[in-house]
Coordinates of C-alpha atoms in Angstrom, one line a residue:
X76 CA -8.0 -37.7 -21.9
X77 CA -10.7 -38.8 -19.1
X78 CA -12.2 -35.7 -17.2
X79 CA -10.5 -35.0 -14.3
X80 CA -11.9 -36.0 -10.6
X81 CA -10.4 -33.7 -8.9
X82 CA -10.3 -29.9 -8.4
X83 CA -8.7 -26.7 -6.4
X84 CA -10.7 -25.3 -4.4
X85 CA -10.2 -22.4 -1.9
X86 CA -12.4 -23.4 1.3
X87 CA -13.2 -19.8 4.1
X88 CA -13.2 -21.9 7.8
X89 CA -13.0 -19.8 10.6
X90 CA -11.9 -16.8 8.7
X91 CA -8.9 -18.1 7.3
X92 CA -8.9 -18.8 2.9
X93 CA -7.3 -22.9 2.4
X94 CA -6.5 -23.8 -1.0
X95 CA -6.5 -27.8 -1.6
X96 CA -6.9 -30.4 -4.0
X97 CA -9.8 -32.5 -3.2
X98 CA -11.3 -35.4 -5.1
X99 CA -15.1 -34.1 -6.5
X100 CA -16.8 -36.8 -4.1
X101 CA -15.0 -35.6 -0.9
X102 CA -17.3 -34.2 2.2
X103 CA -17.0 -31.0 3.7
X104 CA -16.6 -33.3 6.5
X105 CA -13.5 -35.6 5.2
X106 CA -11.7 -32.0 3.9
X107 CA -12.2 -30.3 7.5
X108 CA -10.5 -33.4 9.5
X109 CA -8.0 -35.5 6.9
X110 CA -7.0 -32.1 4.9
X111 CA -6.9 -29.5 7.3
X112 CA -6.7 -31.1 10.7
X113 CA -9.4 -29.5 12.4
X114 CA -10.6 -32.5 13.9
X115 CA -12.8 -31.0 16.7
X116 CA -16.1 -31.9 13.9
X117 CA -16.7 -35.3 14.7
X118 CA -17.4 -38.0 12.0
X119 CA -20.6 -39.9 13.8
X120 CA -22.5 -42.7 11.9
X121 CA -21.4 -40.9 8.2
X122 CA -24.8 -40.6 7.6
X123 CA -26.5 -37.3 8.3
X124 CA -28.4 -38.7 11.2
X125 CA -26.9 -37.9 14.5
X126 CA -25.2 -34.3 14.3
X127 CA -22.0 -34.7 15.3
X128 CA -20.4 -33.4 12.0
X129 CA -22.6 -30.3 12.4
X130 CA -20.7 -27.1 11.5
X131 CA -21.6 -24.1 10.4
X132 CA -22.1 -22.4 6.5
X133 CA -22.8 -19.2 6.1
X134 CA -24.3 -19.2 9.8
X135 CA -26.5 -22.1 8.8
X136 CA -26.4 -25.6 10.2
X137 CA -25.4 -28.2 8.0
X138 CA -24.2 -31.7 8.7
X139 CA -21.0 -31.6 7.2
X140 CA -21.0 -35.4 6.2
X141 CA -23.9 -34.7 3.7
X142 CA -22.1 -31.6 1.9
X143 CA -19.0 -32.1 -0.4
X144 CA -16.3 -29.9 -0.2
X145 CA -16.8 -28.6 -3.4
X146 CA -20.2 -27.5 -2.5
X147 CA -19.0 -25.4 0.3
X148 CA -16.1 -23.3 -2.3
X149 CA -17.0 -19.2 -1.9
X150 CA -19.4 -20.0 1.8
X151 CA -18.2 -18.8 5.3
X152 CA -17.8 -22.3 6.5
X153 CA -17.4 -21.9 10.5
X154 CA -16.3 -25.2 13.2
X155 CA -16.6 -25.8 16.9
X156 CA -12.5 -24.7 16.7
X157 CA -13.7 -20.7 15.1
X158 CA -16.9 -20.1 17.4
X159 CA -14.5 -18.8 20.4
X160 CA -13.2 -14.9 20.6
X161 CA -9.7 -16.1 21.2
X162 CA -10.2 -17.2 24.5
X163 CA -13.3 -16.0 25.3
X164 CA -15.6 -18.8 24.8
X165 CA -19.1 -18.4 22.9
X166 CA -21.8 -17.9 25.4
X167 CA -23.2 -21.4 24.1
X168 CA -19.7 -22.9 25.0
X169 CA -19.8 -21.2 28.3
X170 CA -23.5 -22.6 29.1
X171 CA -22.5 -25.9 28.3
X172 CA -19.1 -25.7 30.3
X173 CA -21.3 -24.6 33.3
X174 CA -24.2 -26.9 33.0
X175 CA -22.6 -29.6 32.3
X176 CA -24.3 -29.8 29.0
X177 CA -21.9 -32.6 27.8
X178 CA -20.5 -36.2 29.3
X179 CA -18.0 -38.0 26.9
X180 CA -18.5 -34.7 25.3
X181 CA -17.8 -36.5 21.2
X182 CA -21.4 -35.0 20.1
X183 CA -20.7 -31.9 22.0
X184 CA -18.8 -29.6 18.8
X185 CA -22.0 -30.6 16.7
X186 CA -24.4 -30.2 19.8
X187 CA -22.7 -26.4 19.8
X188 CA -22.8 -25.6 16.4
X189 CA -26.2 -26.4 15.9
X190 CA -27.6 -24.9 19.3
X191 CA -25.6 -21.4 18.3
X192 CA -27.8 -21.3 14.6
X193 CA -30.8 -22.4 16.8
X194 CA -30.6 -19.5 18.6
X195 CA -30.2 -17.4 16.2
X196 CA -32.8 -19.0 14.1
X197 CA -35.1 -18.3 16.7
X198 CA -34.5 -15.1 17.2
X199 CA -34.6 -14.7 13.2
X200 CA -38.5 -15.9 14.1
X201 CA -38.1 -18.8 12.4
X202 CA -40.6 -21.3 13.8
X203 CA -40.1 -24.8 14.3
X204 CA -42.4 -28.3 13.9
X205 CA -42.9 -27.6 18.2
X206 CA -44.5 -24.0 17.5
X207 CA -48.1 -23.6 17.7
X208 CA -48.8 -20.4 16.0
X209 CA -47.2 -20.3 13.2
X210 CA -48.5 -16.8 11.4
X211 CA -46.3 -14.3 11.2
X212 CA -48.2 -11.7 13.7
X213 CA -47.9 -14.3 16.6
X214 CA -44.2 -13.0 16.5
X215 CA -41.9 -15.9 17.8
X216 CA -42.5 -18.2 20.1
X217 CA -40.8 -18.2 23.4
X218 CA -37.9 -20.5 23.2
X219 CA -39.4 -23.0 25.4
X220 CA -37.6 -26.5 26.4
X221 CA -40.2 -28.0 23.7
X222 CA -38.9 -25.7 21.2
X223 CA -35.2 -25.8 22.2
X224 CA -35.7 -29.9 22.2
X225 CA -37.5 -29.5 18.7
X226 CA -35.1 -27.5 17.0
X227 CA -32.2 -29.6 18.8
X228 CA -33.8 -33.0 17.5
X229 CA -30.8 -33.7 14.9
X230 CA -28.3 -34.2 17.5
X231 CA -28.0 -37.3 19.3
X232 CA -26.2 -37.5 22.1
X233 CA -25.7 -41.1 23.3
X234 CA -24.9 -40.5 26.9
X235 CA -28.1 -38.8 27.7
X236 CA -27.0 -35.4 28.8
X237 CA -30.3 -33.9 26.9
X238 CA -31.3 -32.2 30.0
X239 CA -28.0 -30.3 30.9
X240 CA -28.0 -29.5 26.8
X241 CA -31.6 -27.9 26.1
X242 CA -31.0 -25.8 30.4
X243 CA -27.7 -24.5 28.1
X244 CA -29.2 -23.4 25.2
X245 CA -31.6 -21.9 27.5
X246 CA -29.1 -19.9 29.3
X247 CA -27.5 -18.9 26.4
X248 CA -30.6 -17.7 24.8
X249 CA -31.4 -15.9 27.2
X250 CA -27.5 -14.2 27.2
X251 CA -28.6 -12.8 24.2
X252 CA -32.3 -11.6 24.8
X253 CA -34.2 -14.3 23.6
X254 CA -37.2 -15.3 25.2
X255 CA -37.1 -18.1 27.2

């Protein structure tokens, strides 16, 4: 008998348990959209380089094309559809919505997801390739537009709206006490 290729998992999104059957070499990515219908993650170039898959595991970014499913059994896997409060809308989403932080707005859930764990990576002190001092009684850096732009650099957004995004990560940021 030929080992199987497939396997149950049980996969956490937004809060809620799914059980499936998923072939071993199916994405995170491919089980969110064709298996579960939550097609607000975007499949971009299938290739881990321009963010628009970017969801969230265990509050961590992680570019869902590059992760199999499998991979992601017993995480808190969160998407652009579970980052509201019912319909309150995550500060990020509200910074965005009122800066304009999006145009055809297909890299936007990505662009979201992956500003939300920036800011908390920051304020986690995390430094990033932009910071200057990187020892750990500098404290963190202020979240600059270098450092937003830096820590934003794996999401492309083809229309150009880079200004409107890093001014609402900014805004958001500073929502939550960060240091802008």
């Amino acid at each position: 008998m030929p080992p199987s290729t497939s396997s149950d998992l049980t996969l956490s999104v937004n809060g809620e348990k799914y059980t499936l059957t998923v072939d071993h070499r199916t994405t995170l990515l491919d089980a969110l959209r064709e298996r579960l219908d939550m097609t607000g993650t975007k499949k971009g170039c299938d290739q881990g380089q321009c963010g628009a898959c970017t969801v969230l595991v265990d509050g961590r970014r992680s570019v869902s094309c590059l992760q199999l499913a499998v991979a992601a059994e017993g995480r808190e896997i969160t998407t652009i559809e579970g980052v509201a409060e019912g319909e309150e809308l995550h500060p990020v989403q509200q910074a965005f919505l009122e800066l304009d932080g999006f145009q055809c707005g297909y890299c936007t859930p990505g662009q979201i997801c992956s500003a939300i764990a920036v800011i908390e990576e920051h304020a986690a002190g995390w430094p990033s390739a932009a910071t200057g001092d990187v020892r750990p009684e500098a404290g963190p850096p202020p979240l600059t537009p270098e450092e937003i732009r830096e820590r934003m650099s794996g999401n492309l957004c083809r229309c150009g709206a880079y200004v409107s995004i890093v001014q609402a990560v900014a805004r958001a940021a500073e929502a939550k006490g960060a240091v802008a």
